[in-house]
């Protein structure tokens, strides 16, 4: 017999709140209280806990999974966002890789789409701190897989911190593919310092580096500067980029390639 709304335990209710917001978008506290048959005070406690865990972000009167300048969405939300665009960018990135290369990928969901394509290019050496990419490639016999350790972060599903940076610094790879949450002007930005530290180390550890972004990243704001766009050998972006944004890249002299969706 299924539980009624008011018989849900807190953990189950929070999972369902998270699933609802990830799927349907922002929700008000009053609507959630009515939907789940609990008091507004209970819903606010749920929202506080989900924000503490980094799953959702509070705004006045409600909750959202969408990013802000200081909050990156969790990996579950990011995997659902801009999927066709990320697949297109990943396909263009895969065309740059040749069998026998060493490739480093970050913990972005765009890089995860690239990871899905790597078994087609074996043999390869693949280095990553992204747990989902490690699991995806673990049984591929043609891939020499190297895991970057560190402090595991469930919000990002990856290993971060000083041990991860030091592990990256001990390596030298042919190609590095990273993404980021914001491109503003001539710079790439990210909300979190610990993510920036790992991505910067990855860029320094590569013979060539590639920034993979979908068009929604352009013009967004984020707190921490990652790197000038000129740091990257090429910026890959999907073909839904606006003419104004393309013109800005041209005027800045940034090398970019458009990935058809």
mmCIF file of C-alpha atoms in Angstrom:
data_model
loop_
_atom_site.group_PDB
_atom_site.id
_atom_site.type_symbol
_atom_site.label_atom_id
_atom_site.label_comp_id
_atom_site.label_asym_id
_atom_site.label_seq_id
_atom_site.Cartn_x
_atom_site.Cartn_y
_atom_site.Cartn_z
ATOM 1 C CA UNK A 1 0.000 0.000 0.000
ATOM 2 C CA UNK A 2 1.486 3.373 -1.000
ATOM 3 C CA UNK A 3 2.158 6.112 1.486
ATOM 4 C CA UNK A 4 -0.132 9.161 1.495
ATOM 5 C CA UNK A 5 1.378 12.594 1.044
ATOM 6 C CA UNK A 6 1.571 13.373 4.738
ATOM 7 C CA UNK A 7 3.066 9.963 5.543
ATOM 8 C CA UNK A 8 6.238 10.573 3.565
ATOM 9 C CA UNK A 9 9.384 10.672 5.643
ATOM 10 C CA UNK A 10 11.615 13.767 5.391
ATOM 11 C CA UNK A 11 14.276 12.007 3.293
ATOM 12 C CA UNK A 12 11.749 10.700 0.766
ATOM 13 C CA UNK A 13 9.957 14.056 0.598
ATOM 14 C CA UNK A 14 13.235 15.877 -0.068
ATOM 15 C CA UNK A 15 14.110 13.443 -2.841
ATOM 16 C CA UNK A 16 10.725 14.062 -4.418
ATOM 17 C CA UNK A 17 11.083 17.848 -4.052
ATOM 18 C CA UNK A 18 14.478 17.640 -5.723
ATOM 19 C CA UNK A 19 13.151 15.461 -8.563
ATOM 20 C CA UNK A 20 10.220 17.818 -9.077
ATOM 21 C CA UNK A 21 12.353 20.960 -9.286
ATOM 22 C CA UNK A 22 14.971 19.290 -11.494
ATOM 23 C CA UNK A 23 12.231 18.204 -13.901
ATOM 24 C CA UNK A 24 9.652 20.990 -13.788
ATOM 25 C CA UNK A 25 11.705 24.028 -12.794
ATOM 26 C CA UNK A 26 11.467 26.557 -9.920
ATOM 27 C CA UNK A 27 8.719 26.101 -7.335
ATOM 28 C CA UNK A 28 7.324 28.271 -4.559
ATOM 29 C CA UNK A 29 7.351 27.101 -0.959
ATOM 30 C CA UNK A 30 3.573 27.495 -0.716
ATOM 31 C CA UNK A 31 2.990 25.304 -3.776
ATOM 32 C CA UNK A 32 5.356 22.656 -2.426
ATOM 33 C CA UNK A 33 3.646 22.689 0.981
ATOM 34 C CA UNK A 34 0.271 22.148 -0.662
ATOM 35 C CA UNK A 35 1.585 19.478 -3.024
ATOM 36 C CA UNK A 36 3.238 17.443 -0.270
ATOM 37 C CA UNK A 37 0.590 18.026 2.379
ATOM 38 C CA UNK A 38 2.883 19.557 4.988
ATOM 39 C CA UNK A 39 3.252 22.941 6.644
ATOM 40 C CA UNK A 40 5.221 25.808 5.079
ATOM 41 C CA UNK A 41 7.630 25.571 8.028
ATOM 42 C CA UNK A 42 8.364 21.932 7.151
ATOM 43 C CA UNK A 43 8.937 22.824 3.503
ATOM 44 C CA UNK A 44 11.333 25.614 4.484
ATOM 45 C CA UNK A 45 13.294 23.120 6.583
ATOM 46 C CA UNK A 46 13.407 20.804 3.568
ATOM 47 C CA UNK A 47 14.577 23.647 1.333
ATOM 48 C CA UNK A 48 17.272 24.654 3.830
ATOM 49 C CA UNK A 49 18.573 21.086 3.922
ATOM 50 C CA UNK A 50 18.539 20.697 0.141
ATOM 51 C CA UNK A 51 20.465 23.948 -0.214
ATOM 52 C CA UNK A 52 22.948 22.867 2.471
ATOM 53 C CA UNK A 53 23.556 19.676 0.468
ATOM 54 C CA UNK A 54 24.068 21.757 -2.680
ATOM 55 C CA UNK A 55 21.160 20.076 -4.468
ATOM 56 C CA UNK A 56 18.943 23.150 -4.901
ATOM 57 C CA UNK A 57 19.203 26.920 -4.439
ATOM 58 C CA UNK A 58 16.804 29.056 -2.447
ATOM 59 C CA UNK A 59 15.293 32.270 -3.693
ATOM 60 C CA UNK A 60 12.763 34.507 -1.994
ATOM 61 C CA UNK A 61 9.704 32.339 -1.418
ATOM 62 C CA UNK A 62 10.885 29.247 -3.252
ATOM 63 C CA UNK A 63 13.603 27.012 -4.633
ATOM 64 C CA UNK A 64 15.307 26.361 -7.972
ATOM 65 C CA UNK A 65 17.957 24.123 -9.502
ATOM 66 C CA UNK A 66 19.130 26.815 -11.915
ATOM 67 C CA UNK A 67 22.628 28.262 -11.465
ATOM 68 C CA UNK A 68 23.513 31.718 -10.219
ATOM 69 C CA UNK A 69 26.730 33.689 -10.114
ATOM 70 C CA UNK A 70 27.785 31.923 -6.913
ATOM 71 C CA UNK A 71 25.895 28.604 -7.195
ATOM 72 C CA UNK A 72 26.530 25.881 -9.763
ATOM 73 C CA UNK A 73 23.680 23.478 -10.389
ATOM 74 C CA UNK A 74 24.244 19.917 -9.272
ATOM 75 C CA UNK A 75 25.299 17.277 -11.760
ATOM 76 C CA UNK A 76 21.792 15.787 -12.085
ATOM 77 C CA UNK A 77 20.397 19.129 -13.308
ATOM 78 C CA UNK A 78 23.361 19.821 -15.576
ATOM 79 C CA UNK A 79 23.066 16.414 -17.255
ATOM 80 C CA UNK A 80 19.528 17.305 -18.376
ATOM 81 C CA UNK A 81 20.332 20.841 -19.489
ATOM 82 C CA UNK A 82 21.237 21.620 -23.131
ATOM 83 C CA UNK A 83 21.775 17.934 -23.920
ATOM 84 C CA UNK A 84 21.595 18.188 -27.767
ATOM 85 C CA UNK A 85 23.986 21.148 -27.753
ATOM 86 C CA UNK A 86 26.452 19.336 -25.506
ATOM 87 C CA UNK A 87 26.288 16.249 -27.709
ATOM 88 C CA UNK A 88 27.076 18.381 -30.775
ATOM 89 C CA UNK A 89 30.051 20.046 -29.101
ATOM 90 C CA UNK A 90 31.311 16.681 -27.840
ATOM 91 C CA UNK A 91 31.113 15.197 -31.351
ATOM 92 C CA UNK A 92 33.240 18.051 -32.696
ATOM 93 C CA UNK A 93 35.713 17.560 -29.832
ATOM 94 C CA UNK A 94 35.977 13.829 -30.533
ATOM 95 C CA UNK A 95 37.008 14.606 -34.112
ATOM 96 C CA UNK A 96 40.139 16.274 -32.715
ATOM 97 C CA UNK A 97 41.320 13.097 -30.971
ATOM 98 C CA UNK A 98 43.477 10.448 -32.640
ATOM 99 C CA UNK A 99 44.139 6.887 -31.456
ATOM 100 C CA UNK A 100 47.162 6.689 -29.173
ATOM 101 C CA UNK A 101 46.703 10.130 -27.643
ATOM 102 C CA UNK A 102 46.524 10.991 -23.966
ATOM 103 C CA UNK A 103 43.401 12.995 -23.139
ATOM 104 C CA UNK A 104 42.323 14.735 -19.944
ATOM 105 C CA UNK A 105 38.672 15.646 -19.328
ATOM 106 C CA UNK A 106 37.177 17.628 -16.474
ATOM 107 C CA UNK A 107 34.040 16.996 -14.407
ATOM 108 C CA UNK A 108 31.651 18.869 -16.703
ATOM 109 C CA UNK A 109 28.597 17.223 -18.212
ATOM 110 C CA UNK A 110 29.818 18.320 -21.654
ATOM 111 C CA UNK A 111 32.980 16.313 -21.028
ATOM 112 C CA UNK A 112 30.771 13.389 -20.027
ATOM 113 C CA UNK A 113 29.184 13.482 -23.484
ATOM 114 C CA UNK A 114 32.703 13.386 -24.931
ATOM 115 C CA UNK A 115 33.576 10.421 -22.702
ATOM 116 C CA UNK A 116 30.700 8.460 -24.273
ATOM 117 C CA UNK A 117 32.431 8.795 -27.660
ATOM 118 C CA UNK A 118 35.965 7.874 -26.622
ATOM 119 C CA UNK A 119 35.637 4.081 -26.997
ATOM 120 C CA UNK A 120 35.273 4.670 -30.754
ATOM 121 C CA UNK A 121 38.810 6.117 -30.867
ATOM 122 C CA UNK A 122 40.734 3.441 -28.955
ATOM 123 C CA UNK A 123 43.507 3.025 -27.984
ATOM 124 C CA UNK A 124 43.598 6.055 -25.717
ATOM 125 C CA UNK A 125 44.874 7.127 -22.336
ATOM 126 C CA UNK A 126 42.102 9.023 -20.548
ATOM 127 C CA UNK A 127 42.620 11.022 -17.355
ATOM 128 C CA UNK A 128 39.714 12.446 -15.345
ATOM 129 C CA UNK A 129 38.464 13.389 -11.893
ATOM 130 C CA UNK A 130 34.806 12.783 -12.842
ATOM 131 C CA UNK A 131 33.412 9.663 -11.163
ATOM 132 C CA UNK A 132 30.675 9.117 -13.748
ATOM 133 C CA UNK A 133 33.197 9.243 -16.586
ATOM 134 C CA UNK A 134 35.433 6.800 -14.712
ATOM 135 C CA UNK A 135 32.539 4.369 -14.287
ATOM 136 C CA UNK A 136 31.530 4.803 -17.914
ATOM 137 C CA UNK A 137 35.003 3.927 -19.231
ATOM 138 C CA UNK A 138 36.122 1.439 -16.579
ATOM 139 C CA UNK A 139 35.410 -1.686 -18.667
ATOM 140 C CA UNK A 140 36.773 -0.371 -21.962
ATOM 141 C CA UNK A 141 39.816 -2.549 -22.695
ATOM 142 C CA UNK A 142 41.193 -0.169 -25.303
ATOM 143 C CA UNK A 143 41.338 2.719 -22.844
ATOM 144 C CA UNK A 144 44.069 3.171 -20.263
ATOM 145 C CA UNK A 145 42.084 4.955 -17.590
ATOM 146 C CA UNK A 146 43.756 7.159 -14.970
ATOM 147 C CA UNK A 147 41.720 8.471 -12.025
ATOM 148 C CA UNK A 148 42.589 11.781 -10.418
ATOM 149 C CA UNK A 149 41.999 11.389 -6.702
ATOM 150 C CA UNK A 150 41.215 13.935 -4.020
ATOM 151 C CA UNK A 151 38.264 14.869 -1.836
ATOM 152 C CA UNK A 152 35.054 13.460 -3.280
ATOM 153 C CA UNK A 153 32.367 16.093 -3.837
ATOM 154 C CA UNK A 154 28.867 14.628 -4.337
ATOM 155 C CA UNK A 155 27.469 17.903 -5.713
ATOM 156 C CA UNK A 156 29.789 17.674 -8.702
ATOM 157 C CA UNK A 157 30.307 13.900 -8.658
ATOM 158 C CA UNK A 158 34.069 14.452 -8.832
ATOM 159 C CA UNK A 159 37.314 14.525 -6.892
ATOM 160 C CA UNK A 160 38.662 17.957 -5.984
ATOM 161 C CA UNK A 161 41.033 19.719 -3.606
ATOM 162 C CA UNK A 162 44.794 19.921 -3.223
ATOM 163 C CA UNK A 163 45.420 16.166 -3.799
ATOM 164 C CA UNK A 164 43.600 16.379 -7.134
ATOM 165 C CA UNK A 165 45.556 19.457 -8.221
ATOM 166 C CA UNK A 166 48.838 17.769 -7.281
ATOM 167 C CA UNK A 167 47.857 14.636 -9.213
ATOM 168 C CA UNK A 168 47.164 16.760 -12.308
ATOM 169 C CA UNK A 169 50.466 18.619 -11.945
ATOM 170 C CA UNK A 170 52.377 15.326 -12.093
ATOM 171 C CA UNK A 171 51.102 14.604 -15.609
ATOM 172 C CA UNK A 172 51.485 15.856 -19.166
ATOM 173 C CA UNK A 173 48.777 15.025 -21.716
ATOM 174 C CA UNK A 174 48.305 15.699 -25.407
ATOM 175 C CA UNK A 175 44.845 17.233 -25.153
ATOM 176 C CA UNK A 176 42.724 18.667 -22.368
ATOM 177 C CA UNK A 177 38.990 19.273 -22.699
ATOM 178 C CA UNK A 178 37.200 21.430 -20.144
ATOM 179 C CA UNK A 179 33.938 23.289 -19.893
ATOM 180 C CA UNK A 180 32.790 26.051 -17.594
ATOM 181 C CA UNK A 181 29.584 27.689 -16.435
ATOM 182 C CA UNK A 182 30.141 31.231 -17.695
ATOM 183 C CA UNK A 183 31.826 33.128 -20.502
ATOM 184 C CA UNK A 184 31.714 36.884 -20.179
ATOM 185 C CA UNK A 185 33.705 39.165 -22.445
ATOM 186 C CA UNK A 186 37.082 37.575 -23.205
ATOM 187 C CA UNK A 187 37.180 35.367 -20.094
ATOM 188 C CA UNK A 188 35.809 32.075 -18.819
ATOM 189 C CA UNK A 189 34.415 32.112 -15.273
ATOM 190 C CA UNK A 190 33.167 29.630 -12.689
ATOM 191 C CA UNK A 191 31.288 29.937 -9.403
ATOM 192 C CA UNK A 192 33.671 27.922 -7.221
ATOM 193 C CA UNK A 193 37.349 28.404 -6.408
ATOM 194 C CA UNK A 194 38.031 24.690 -5.902
ATOM 195 C CA UNK A 195 36.736 23.927 -9.389
ATOM 196 C CA UNK A 196 38.785 26.761 -10.870
ATOM 197 C CA UNK A 197 41.962 25.436 -9.210
ATOM 198 C CA UNK A 198 41.562 21.980 -10.775
ATOM 199 C CA UNK A 199 40.659 23.304 -14.234
ATOM 200 C CA UNK A 200 43.648 25.677 -14.248
ATOM 201 C CA UNK A 201 45.973 22.817 -13.335
ATOM 202 C CA UNK A 202 44.502 20.739 -16.167
ATOM 203 C CA UNK A 203 45.137 23.504 -18.695
ATOM 204 C CA UNK A 204 48.777 23.766 -17.608
ATOM 205 C CA UNK A 205 49.220 19.985 -17.883
ATOM 206 C CA UNK A 206 48.205 19.807 -21.561
ATOM 207 C CA UNK A 207 49.974 20.322 -24.842
ATOM 208 C CA UNK A 208 46.724 21.708 -26.263
ATOM 209 C CA UNK A 209 43.546 22.756 -24.481
ATOM 210 C CA UNK A 210 39.969 23.052 -25.682
ATOM 211 C CA UNK A 211 37.059 24.897 -24.098
ATOM 212 C CA UNK A 212 33.700 23.243 -24.773
ATOM 213 C CA UNK A 213 30.619 25.366 -24.137
ATOM 214 C CA UNK A 214 27.010 25.555 -25.218
ATOM 215 C CA UNK A 215 25.542 28.911 -26.175
ATOM 216 C CA UNK A 216 23.681 29.314 -22.861
ATOM 217 C CA UNK A 217 27.023 29.915 -21.087
ATOM 218 C CA UNK A 218 27.634 33.164 -22.983
ATOM 219 C CA UNK A 219 26.880 36.348 -21.106
ATOM 220 C CA UNK A 220 26.316 34.580 -17.793
ATOM 221 C CA UNK A 221 28.054 35.796 -14.689
ATOM 222 C CA UNK A 222 30.065 33.736 -12.203
ATOM 223 C CA UNK A 223 32.234 34.807 -9.314
ATOM 224 C CA UNK A 224 35.714 33.506 -10.160
ATOM 225 C CA UNK A 225 37.761 34.122 -13.286
ATOM 226 C CA UNK A 226 39.074 30.871 -14.741
ATOM 227 C CA UNK A 227 41.180 31.973 -17.708
ATOM 228 C CA UNK A 228 41.237 34.268 -20.742
ATOM 229 C CA UNK A 229 39.625 32.672 -23.782
ATOM 230 C CA UNK A 230 42.956 33.199 -25.555
ATOM 231 C CA UNK A 231 44.435 30.546 -23.223
ATOM 232 C CA UNK A 232 42.593 27.862 -25.179
ATOM 233 C CA UNK A 233 43.773 26.595 -28.531
ATOM 234 C CA UNK A 234 40.161 26.559 -29.648
ATOM 235 C CA UNK A 235 36.695 27.230 -28.235
ATOM 236 C CA UNK A 236 33.996 24.814 -29.388
ATOM 237 C CA UNK A 237 30.405 26.060 -29.285
ATOM 238 C CA UNK A 238 27.085 24.909 -30.714
ATOM 239 C CA UNK A 239 25.413 26.603 -33.673
ATOM 240 C CA UNK A 240 22.672 28.267 -31.612
ATOM 241 C CA UNK A 241 25.108 31.026 -30.672
ATOM 242 C CA UNK A 242 23.716 34.471 -31.477
ATOM 243 C CA UNK A 243 25.182 36.652 -34.266
ATOM 244 C CA UNK A 244 26.166 39.279 -31.671
ATOM 245 C CA UNK A 245 28.093 36.708 -29.651
ATOM 246 C CA UNK A 246 29.853 35.461 -32.774
ATOM 247 C CA UNK A 247 30.770 39.001 -33.703
ATOM 248 C CA UNK A 248 32.252 39.516 -30.232
ATOM 249 C CA UNK A 249 34.419 36.410 -30.606
ATOM 250 C CA UNK A 250 35.578 37.585 -34.030
ATOM 251 C CA UNK A 251 36.461 41.028 -32.724
ATOM 252 C CA UNK A 252 38.439 39.499 -29.860
ATOM 253 C CA UNK A 253 40.448 37.304 -32.214
ATOM 254 C CA UNK A 254 39.414 34.162 -30.353
ATOM 255 C CA UNK A 255 39.834 30.954 -32.332
ATOM 256 C CA UNK A 256 36.538 29.083 -32.283
ATOM 257 C CA UNK A 257 34.697 26.354 -34.156
ATOM 258 C CA UNK A 258 30.944 25.909 -34.497
ATOM 259 C CA UNK A 259 29.457 22.483 -33.819
ATOM 260 C CA UNK A 260 26.265 21.787 -35.814
ATOM 261 C CA UNK A 261 23.381 20.464 -33.710
#
